[in-house]
């Protein structure tokens, strides 16, 4: 039995942060019912489309059931309300105030179900001067400071290639939901959880915020380098690049011995982690002169043999073919509702040695409307 088996979640969410929260809960066994407007989640139209069905949508909506309801219609709102009150958890990612217009906000529902765990995911939170503003992953990466520390020092602002604001908010939301469920199941009542993308991004920026609080200086872009450790970056070698993380004295010494440069260990400029970080531009130049004598595969063999963390700069096709990924069975074959066979990444977690796979294919729009509504006594003509 999966840890959240028996927990019922109603998801009023579109696109990514909220649906990812729902996906995480569904992976753990919760019955997640995705309530969509008649035209469907916007993400259903996002490429890549496989015979009309979005692979991207499928990736965060596995293991869910779909109900199509028009919340602008009285019957649709009534059905949505009954669904919400039949559940343990409600997740929504509308702008603050929108759910209240439908009578589906926390204050309204909690009057009838005090134990309800209600999670609101938004760009900036449910209150404050920016609460009514919308936001997307890129704009939150910009505002949160992430783009100020991403990329090369002399380059234009760039975002992280992965939509980390969306996914981080989804992770915080799922953690908060499970924590609140634990409280509610003790009879201590439900909660309204306020999860913001901006707050989530600041919540994971400990390295940068502590640097600012400790020094009064804004962190800066360092490419792949680290402000406090070196060598800890991507380095050029004879046939391309590789990543090396030798931030401690022990690892630094092992790296120097691996490339037959023990003299670097005696260099006063590189005598400690902090000195190596302060002088890392010079250090990188010296190391890349040595690395130019080797191909990446040779350097990886040398450093792995000495226990120094290192890695190839993989493309996604390369990492998905890695033997560790195959061993962990993180890639699973699935069939979309339109009959198209494809693959997806499943939850990377294991529970008691068992992986969390796809037990319910991503749904067609409204696929489970009649089924789900019948469970709460509503007959669909």
CSV table of C-alpha atoms in Angstrom, one decimal:
chain,number,residue,atom,x,y,z
A,1,UNK,CA,0.0,0.0,0.0
A,2,UNK,CA,1.3,3.4,-1.0
A,3,UNK,CA,1.8,6.0,1.9
A,4,UNK,CA,-1.1,8.3,0.8
A,5,UNK,CA,-3.6,5.5,-0.2
A,6,UNK,CA,-7.0,6.6,1.0
A,7,UNK,CA,-6.3,10.3,0.8
A,8,UNK,CA,-8.6,12.2,-1.6
A,9,UNK,CA,-7.2,15.3,-3.3
A,10,UNK,CA,-9.1,17.8,-5.5
A,11,UNK,CA,-6.8,19.8,-7.8
A,12,UNK,CA,-8.1,23.1,-9.3
A,13,UNK,CA,-4.8,23.8,-11.1
A,14,UNK,CA,-3.4,24.5,-14.5
A,15,UNK,CA,0.0,24.4,-16.1
A,16,UNK,CA,2.9,23.4,-13.8
A,17,UNK,CA,3.4,24.3,-10.1
A,18,UNK,CA,0.0,23.2,-8.8
A,19,UNK,CA,-0.2,20.1,-11.1
A,20,UNK,CA,3.3,19.1,-10.1
A,21,UNK,CA,2.2,19.2,-6.4
A,22,UNK,CA,-0.8,17.0,-7.3
A,23,UNK,CA,1.5,14.6,-9.3
A,24,UNK,CA,3.7,14.1,-6.3
A,25,UNK,CA,0.8,13.3,-4.1
A,26,UNK,CA,-0.7,11.0,-6.7
A,27,UNK,CA,2.7,9.1,-7.0
A,28,UNK,CA,2.4,8.4,-3.3
A,29,UNK,CA,-1.0,6.9,-3.7
A,30,UNK,CA,-3.5,9.8,-3.2
A,31,UNK,CA,-6.6,9.8,-5.3
A,32,UNK,CA,-6.0,13.1,-7.1
A,33,UNK,CA,-9.0,14.3,-9.1
A,34,UNK,CA,-8.0,17.1,-11.5
A,35,UNK,CA,-10.9,19.5,-12.1
A,36,UNK,CA,-10.5,21.2,-15.5
A,37,UNK,CA,-12.6,23.8,-17.4
A,38,UNK,CA,-14.5,22.5,-20.4
A,39,UNK,CA,-11.6,23.6,-22.6
A,40,UNK,CA,-9.0,21.8,-20.4
A,41,UNK,CA,-5.8,22.7,-18.7
A,42,UNK,CA,-3.8,25.1,-20.8
A,43,UNK,CA,-0.9,22.7,-20.7
A,44,UNK,CA,-2.8,20.2,-22.8
A,45,UNK,CA,-2.0,22.3,-25.8
A,46,UNK,CA,1.7,22.6,-25.1
A,47,UNK,CA,4.2,20.8,-27.3
A,48,UNK,CA,5.5,18.2,-27.9
A,49,UNK,CA,2.1,16.9,-29.1
A,50,UNK,CA,1.8,13.2,-29.9
A,51,UNK,CA,-1.2,12.8,-32.2
A,52,UNK,CA,-2.8,15.7,-30.4
A,53,UNK,CA,-1.9,14.8,-26.8
A,54,UNK,CA,0.7,16.8,-24.9
A,55,UNK,CA,3.7,14.8,-23.7
A,56,UNK,CA,4.5,17.7,-21.4
A,57,UNK,CA,1.0,17.6,-19.8
A,58,UNK,CA,1.3,13.8,-19.4
A,59,UNK,CA,4.6,14.2,-17.5
A,60,UNK,CA,2.9,16.0,-14.5
A,61,UNK,CA,-0.6,14.5,-14.7
A,62,UNK,CA,0.0,10.8,-14.4
A,63,UNK,CA,-1.9,8.8,-11.8
A,64,UNK,CA,-4.8,11.4,-11.7
A,65,UNK,CA,-8.4,11.3,-12.8
A,66,UNK,CA,-9.9,14.2,-14.8
A,67,UNK,CA,-13.2,15.9,-14.3
A,68,UNK,CA,-14.4,18.6,-16.6
A,69,UNK,CA,-16.6,21.3,-14.9
A,70,UNK,CA,-17.6,24.8,-15.9
A,71,UNK,CA,-17.2,26.8,-12.7
A,72,UNK,CA,-19.0,29.7,-14.3
A,73,UNK,CA,-22.1,27.6,-14.3
A,74,UNK,CA,-24.2,27.1,-11.1
A,75,UNK,CA,-24.3,23.3,-11.6
A,76,UNK,CA,-20.6,23.1,-12.2
A,77,UNK,CA,-19.9,25.2,-9.1
A,78,UNK,CA,-22.2,23.0,-7.0
A,79,UNK,CA,-20.5,19.8,-8.2
A,80,UNK,CA,-17.1,21.3,-7.5
A,81,UNK,CA,-18.1,22.3,-4.0
A,82,UNK,CA,-19.4,18.8,-3.3
A,83,UNK,CA,-16.2,17.3,-4.6
A,84,UNK,CA,-14.1,19.7,-2.4
A,85,UNK,CA,-16.1,18.8,0.7
A,86,UNK,CA,-15.7,15.1,0.0
A,87,UNK,CA,-11.9,15.4,0.0
A,88,UNK,CA,-9.1,15.6,2.5
A,89,UNK,CA,-7.1,18.1,0.4
A,90,UNK,CA,-7.9,20.9,-2.1
A,91,UNK,CA,-5.1,22.4,-4.2
A,92,UNK,CA,-5.6,25.5,-6.3
A,93,UNK,CA,-3.3,27.9,-8.2
A,94,UNK,CA,-5.6,30.7,-9.3
A,95,UNK,CA,-4.7,34.3,-8.4
A,96,UNK,CA,-5.8,35.3,-4.9
A,97,UNK,CA,-9.5,36.0,-4.7
A,98,UNK,CA,-10.6,34.0,-7.7
A,99,UNK,CA,-11.7,30.9,-5.8
A,100,UNK,CA,-13.8,33.1,-3.5
A,101,UNK,CA,-15.8,34.2,-6.5
A,102,UNK,CA,-16.8,30.6,-7.0
A,103,UNK,CA,-17.5,29.9,-3.3
A,104,UNK,CA,-14.6,27.5,-3.3
A,105,UNK,CA,-12.1,29.4,-1.2
A,106,UNK,CA,-10.7,28.1,2.1
A,107,UNK,CA,-12.8,30.2,4.4
A,108,UNK,CA,-16.1,29.1,2.7
A,109,UNK,CA,-15.3,25.4,2.6
A,110,UNK,CA,-13.7,25.3,6.0
A,111,UNK,CA,-17.0,26.4,7.6
A,112,UNK,CA,-18.5,23.0,6.5
A,113,UNK,CA,-15.3,21.0,6.8
A,114,UNK,CA,-12.8,22.3,9.4
A,115,UNK,CA,-10.4,19.4,8.9
A,116,UNK,CA,-9.9,20.3,5.2
A,117,UNK,CA,-6.3,20.9,4.1
A,118,UNK,CA,-6.4,23.7,1.5
A,119,UNK,CA,-3.3,24.6,-0.4
A,120,UNK,CA,-3.1,27.8,-2.5
A,121,UNK,CA,-0.1,28.1,-4.9
A,122,UNK,CA,0.5,31.5,-6.4
A,123,UNK,CA,3.3,33.7,-7.7
A,124,UNK,CA,3.6,36.0,-4.7
A,125,UNK,CA,1.3,34.7,-1.9
A,126,UNK,CA,-2.2,35.4,-0.7
A,127,UNK,CA,-1.6,38.8,0.7
A,128,UNK,CA,0.7,41.8,0.3
A,129,UNK,CA,1.4,44.4,-2.3
A,130,UNK,CA,2.1,41.9,-5.1
A,131,UNK,CA,-0.6,39.3,-4.2
A,132,UNK,CA,-2.8,40.1,-7.2
A,133,UNK,CA,0.1,40.0,-9.7
A,134,UNK,CA,0.5,37.0,-11.9
A,135,UNK,CA,3.9,35.4,-12.6
A,136,UNK,CA,5.5,32.7,-14.7
A,137,UNK,CA,8.6,30.7,-14.0
A,138,UNK,CA,10.9,33.0,-16.0
A,139,UNK,CA,9.6,36.2,-14.4
A,140,UNK,CA,10.0,34.6,-10.9
A,141,UNK,CA,13.5,33.5,-11.7
A,142,UNK,CA,14.2,37.1,-12.7
A,143,UNK,CA,12.6,38.7,-9.6
A,144,UNK,CA,13.9,36.3,-7.1
A,145,UNK,CA,17.6,36.9,-7.9
A,146,UNK,CA,18.3,33.6,-9.6
A,147,UNK,CA,19.0,35.3,-13.0
A,148,UNK,CA,21.5,37.6,-11.3
A,149,UNK,CA,23.7,34.7,-10.4
A,150,UNK,CA,23.1,32.4,-13.4
A,151,UNK,CA,25.4,32.4,-16.4
A,152,UNK,CA,28.9,33.8,-17.2
A,153,UNK,CA,30.1,36.9,-15.5
A,154,UNK,CA,30.1,39.0,-18.7
A,155,UNK,CA,27.0,37.4,-20.2
A,156,UNK,CA,23.4,38.7,-20.6
A,157,UNK,CA,20.9,37.5,-18.0
A,158,UNK,CA,19.8,33.9,-18.4
A,159,UNK,CA,17.4,31.7,-16.5
A,160,UNK,CA,18.0,28.1,-15.4
A,161,UNK,CA,17.2,25.8,-18.2
A,162,UNK,CA,14.7,23.9,-16.0
A,163,UNK,CA,11.6,25.7,-14.7
A,164,UNK,CA,12.8,25.7,-11.1
A,165,UNK,CA,10.4,28.2,-9.7
A,166,UNK,CA,7.4,26.1,-10.8
A,167,UNK,CA,8.9,22.8,-9.6
A,168,UNK,CA,10.2,24.2,-6.4
A,169,UNK,CA,6.9,25.7,-5.5
A,170,UNK,CA,5.2,22.3,-6.3
A,171,UNK,CA,7.7,20.5,-4.0
A,172,UNK,CA,7.1,23.0,-1.1
A,173,UNK,CA,3.3,22.6,-1.7
A,174,UNK,CA,3.4,18.8,-1.5
A,175,UNK,CA,5.6,18.8,1.6
A,176,UNK,CA,3.2,21.3,3.2
A,177,UNK,CA,0.1,19.3,2.3
A,178,UNK,CA,1.5,16.1,3.8
A,179,UNK,CA,2.6,17.9,7.0
A,180,UNK,CA,-0.8,19.5,7.4
A,181,UNK,CA,-2.5,16.1,6.8
A,182,UNK,CA,-0.5,14.7,9.7
A,183,UNK,CA,-1.9,17.5,11.9
A,184,UNK,CA,-5.4,17.1,10.6
A,185,UNK,CA,-5.3,13.3,11.2
A,186,UNK,CA,-4.5,13.9,14.8
A,187,UNK,CA,-7.8,15.8,15.2
A,188,UNK,CA,-6.1,19.2,15.3
A,189,UNK,CA,-8.0,20.7,12.4
A,190,UNK,CA,-7.1,21.6,8.8
A,191,UNK,CA,-5.0,24.5,7.5
A,192,UNK,CA,-4.9,27.0,4.7
A,193,UNK,CA,-1.4,26.6,3.2
A,194,UNK,CA,0.0,29.7,1.4
A,195,UNK,CA,2.8,28.6,-1.1
A,196,UNK,CA,4.3,31.3,-3.3
A,197,UNK,CA,6.8,30.8,-6.1
A,198,UNK,CA,8.8,33.9,-4.9
A,199,UNK,CA,9.0,32.5,-1.4
A,200,UNK,CA,10.0,29.1,-2.7
A,201,UNK,CA,12.8,30.5,-4.7
A,202,UNK,CA,14.2,32.5,-1.7
A,203,UNK,CA,13.7,29.4,0.4
A,204,UNK,CA,16.3,27.5,-1.6
A,205,UNK,CA,18.7,30.4,-2.1
A,206,UNK,CA,20.5,29.8,1.2
A,207,UNK,CA,24.0,30.1,-0.3
A,208,UNK,CA,23.2,33.4,-1.9
A,209,UNK,CA,21.2,35.0,0.9
A,210,UNK,CA,23.7,34.0,3.5
A,211,UNK,CA,26.5,35.5,1.4
A,212,UNK,CA,24.6,38.8,1.2
A,213,UNK,CA,23.6,38.8,4.9
A,214,UNK,CA,27.2,37.9,5.9
A,215,UNK,CA,29.1,40.4,3.7
A,216,UNK,CA,26.6,43.0,2.6
A,217,UNK,CA,27.5,42.3,-1.0
A,218,UNK,CA,25.3,40.9,-3.7
A,219,UNK,CA,26.3,37.5,-5.0
A,220,UNK,CA,27.5,37.6,-8.7
A,221,UNK,CA,27.4,35.3,-11.7
A,222,UNK,CA,30.3,32.8,-11.7
A,223,UNK,CA,29.3,30.5,-14.6
A,224,UNK,CA,29.6,27.0,-13.2
A,225,UNK,CA,32.0,28.0,-10.4
A,226,UNK,CA,31.2,28.2,-6.7
A,227,UNK,CA,31.8,31.3,-4.5
A,228,UNK,CA,33.3,29.4,-1.7
A,229,UNK,CA,34.9,26.3,-3.2
A,230,UNK,CA,37.4,25.6,-5.9
A,231,UNK,CA,38.1,23.7,-8.1
A,232,UNK,CA,34.4,23.3,-8.4
A,233,UNK,CA,33.2,24.0,-11.9
A,234,UNK,CA,33.1,22.9,-15.5
A,235,UNK,CA,36.6,22.8,-17.1
A,236,UNK,CA,37.8,22.7,-20.7
A,237,UNK,CA,39.9,19.7,-21.7
A,238,UNK,CA,41.3,18.4,-25.0
A,239,UNK,CA,38.0,17.3,-26.5
A,240,UNK,CA,35.4,19.4,-24.7
A,241,UNK,CA,34.4,20.0,-21.1
A,242,UNK,CA,33.9,18.0,-17.9
A,243,UNK,CA,32.8,18.8,-14.3
A,244,UNK,CA,35.1,18.6,-11.3
A,245,UNK,CA,34.2,19.2,-7.7
A,246,UNK,CA,37.4,19.0,-5.6
A,247,UNK,CA,36.4,21.6,-3.0
A,248,UNK,CA,38.0,20.1,0.1
A,249,UNK,CA,41.8,19.9,0.9
A,250,UNK,CA,41.7,16.1,0.7
A,251,UNK,CA,40.0,16.1,-2.7
A,252,UNK,CA,42.2,18.9,-4.0
A,253,UNK,CA,45.4,16.9,-3.1
A,254,UNK,CA,44.0,13.8,-4.8
A,255,UNK,CA,43.2,15.9,-7.9
A,256,UNK,CA,46.7,17.4,-8.0
A,257,UNK,CA,48.3,13.9,-7.7
A,258,UNK,CA,46.0,12.6,-10.4
A,259,UNK,CA,47.4,15.0,-13.0
A,260,UNK,CA,51.0,14.8,-11.7
A,261,UNK,CA,51.0,18.3,-10.3
A,262,UNK,CA,51.8,17.9,-6.6
A,263,UNK,CA,53.5,21.3,-6.7
A,264,UNK,CA,50.1,23.0,-6.9
A,265,UNK,CA,49.4,21.7,-3.4
A,266,UNK,CA,52.4,23.8,-2.1
A,267,UNK,CA,51.3,27.0,-3.9
A,268,UNK,CA,50.4,29.5,-1.2
A,269,UNK,CA,47.6,30.9,-3.3
A,270,UNK,CA,45.8,27.5,-3.2
A,271,UNK,CA,46.6,26.5,0.4
A,272,UNK,CA,43.0,26.4,1.7
A,273,UNK,CA,39.4,26.2,0.2
A,274,UNK,CA,38.8,29.9,0.8
A,275,UNK,CA,42.2,30.9,-0.9
A,276,UNK,CA,41.4,28.6,-3.8
A,277,UNK,CA,38.0,30.3,-4.2
A,278,UNK,CA,39.5,33.7,-4.0
A,279,UNK,CA,42.1,32.8,-6.6
A,280,UNK,CA,40.0,30.5,-8.7
A,281,UNK,CA,40.4,32.5,-12.0
A,282,UNK,CA,44.2,31.9,-11.8
A,283,UNK,CA,43.7,28.3,-10.6
A,284,UNK,CA,41.3,27.6,-13.5
A,285,UNK,CA,43.9,28.8,-16.1
A,286,UNK,CA,46.6,26.6,-14.6
A,287,UNK,CA,44.3,23.6,-14.4
A,288,UNK,CA,43.0,24.0,-17.9
A,289,UNK,CA,46.6,24.0,-19.2
A,290,UNK,CA,47.0,20.6,-17.7
A,291,UNK,CA,43.5,19.3,-18.7
A,292,UNK,CA,44.3,20.2,-22.3
A,293,UNK,CA,46.6,17.2,-22.4
A,294,UNK,CA,43.7,14.8,-21.7
A,295,UNK,CA,40.3,13.9,-23.2
A,296,UNK,CA,37.3,14.1,-20.8
A,297,UNK,CA,37.0,10.4,-20.6
A,298,UNK,CA,40.6,10.1,-19.4
A,299,UNK,CA,40.2,12.8,-16.8
A,300,UNK,CA,37.0,11.1,-15.5
A,301,UNK,CA,38.8,7.8,-15.2
A,302,UNK,CA,41.8,9.5,-13.3
A,303,UNK,CA,39.6,11.4,-10.9
A,304,UNK,CA,37.1,8.6,-10.3
A,305,UNK,CA,39.9,6.3,-9.5
A,306,UNK,CA,41.1,8.7,-6.8
A,307,UNK,CA,37.6,9.3,-5.4
A,308,UNK,CA,37.3,12.9,-6.6
A,309,UNK,CA,33.8,13.8,-7.6
A,310,UNK,CA,33.6,14.5,-11.3
A,311,UNK,CA,31.1,14.0,-14.2
A,312,UNK,CA,30.6,14.3,-17.9
A,313,UNK,CA,28.6,17.2,-19.2
A,314,UNK,CA,25.7,15.1,-20.4
A,315,UNK,CA,22.9,15.9,-22.8
A,316,UNK,CA,19.5,14.5,-21.8
A,317,UNK,CA,19.8,11.7,-24.3
A,318,UNK,CA,23.0,10.7,-22.6
A,319,UNK,CA,21.8,10.8,-19.0
A,320,UNK,CA,18.6,8.9,-19.9
A,321,UNK,CA,20.8,6.2,-21.3
A,322,UNK,CA,23.0,6.0,-18.2
A,323,UNK,CA,23.2,2.6,-16.6
A,324,UNK,CA,22.2,4.0,-13.2
A,325,UNK,CA,19.0,5.4,-14.7
A,326,UNK,CA,18.2,2.1,-16.2
A,327,UNK,CA,19.0,0.3,-13.0
A,328,UNK,CA,16.7,2.5,-11.0
A,329,UNK,CA,13.9,2.0,-13.6
A,330,UNK,CA,13.0,5.7,-13.7
A,331,UNK,CA,11.9,5.5,-17.3
A,332,UNK,CA,8.6,3.8,-17.9
A,333,UNK,CA,6.6,3.0,-21.0
A,334,UNK,CA,3.1,4.5,-21.0
A,335,UNK,CA,0.2,4.6,-23.4
A,336,UNK,CA,-1.6,8.0,-23.8
A,337,UNK,CA,-5.4,8.2,-23.9
A,338,UNK,CA,-5.2,8.5,-27.7
A,339,UNK,CA,-3.4,5.1,-28.0
A,340,UNK,CA,0.1,6.6,-28.6
A,341,UNK,CA,2.9,4.7,-26.9
A,342,UNK,CA,5.6,6.8,-25.4
A,343,UNK,CA,7.9,7.0,-22.3
A,344,UNK,CA,8.0,9.1,-19.2
A,345,UNK,CA,10.1,9.7,-16.2
A,346,UNK,CA,8.4,8.4,-13.0
A,347,UNK,CA,8.9,9.4,-9.4
A,348,UNK,CA,12.6,8.9,-8.5
A,349,UNK,CA,11.6,7.8,-5.0
A,350,UNK,CA,11.4,4.3,-3.6
A,351,UNK,CA,9.2,3.2,-0.7
A,352,UNK,CA,10.3,0.1,1.2
A,353,UNK,CA,12.5,-0.8,-1.8
A,354,UNK,CA,9.6,-0.4,-4.3
A,355,UNK,CA,9.7,2.2,-7.0
A,356,UNK,CA,6.7,4.5,-7.6
A,357,UNK,CA,5.5,4.0,-11.1
A,358,UNK,CA,2.5,4.8,-13.3
A,359,UNK,CA,-0.6,3.0,-12.0
A,360,UNK,CA,-3.0,5.3,-13.9
A,361,UNK,CA,-2.2,6.8,-17.3
A,362,UNK,CA,-2.5,10.6,-17.7
A,363,UNK,CA,-6.2,11.3,-18.4
A,364,UNK,CA,-8.1,12.5,-21.4
A,365,UNK,CA,-10.0,15.7,-20.6
A,366,UNK,CA,-13.1,14.8,-18.5
A,367,UNK,CA,-12.3,11.1,-18.8
A,368,UNK,CA,-13.6,10.4,-15.3
A,369,UNK,CA,-16.3,13.0,-14.9
A,370,UNK,CA,-19.2,10.6,-14.7
A,371,UNK,CA,-17.2,8.1,-12.6
A,372,UNK,CA,-16.1,10.7,-10.0
A,373,UNK,CA,-19.4,12.6,-9.7
A,374,UNK,CA,-21.3,9.3,-9.3
A,375,UNK,CA,-19.1,8.6,-6.3
A,376,UNK,CA,-20.6,11.7,-4.5
A,377,UNK,CA,-24.1,11.0,-5.7
A,378,UNK,CA,-24.3,13.3,-8.7
A,379,UNK,CA,-25.7,11.6,-11.8
A,380,UNK,CA,-24.3,12.8,-15.1
A,381,UNK,CA,-26.9,12.6,-18.0
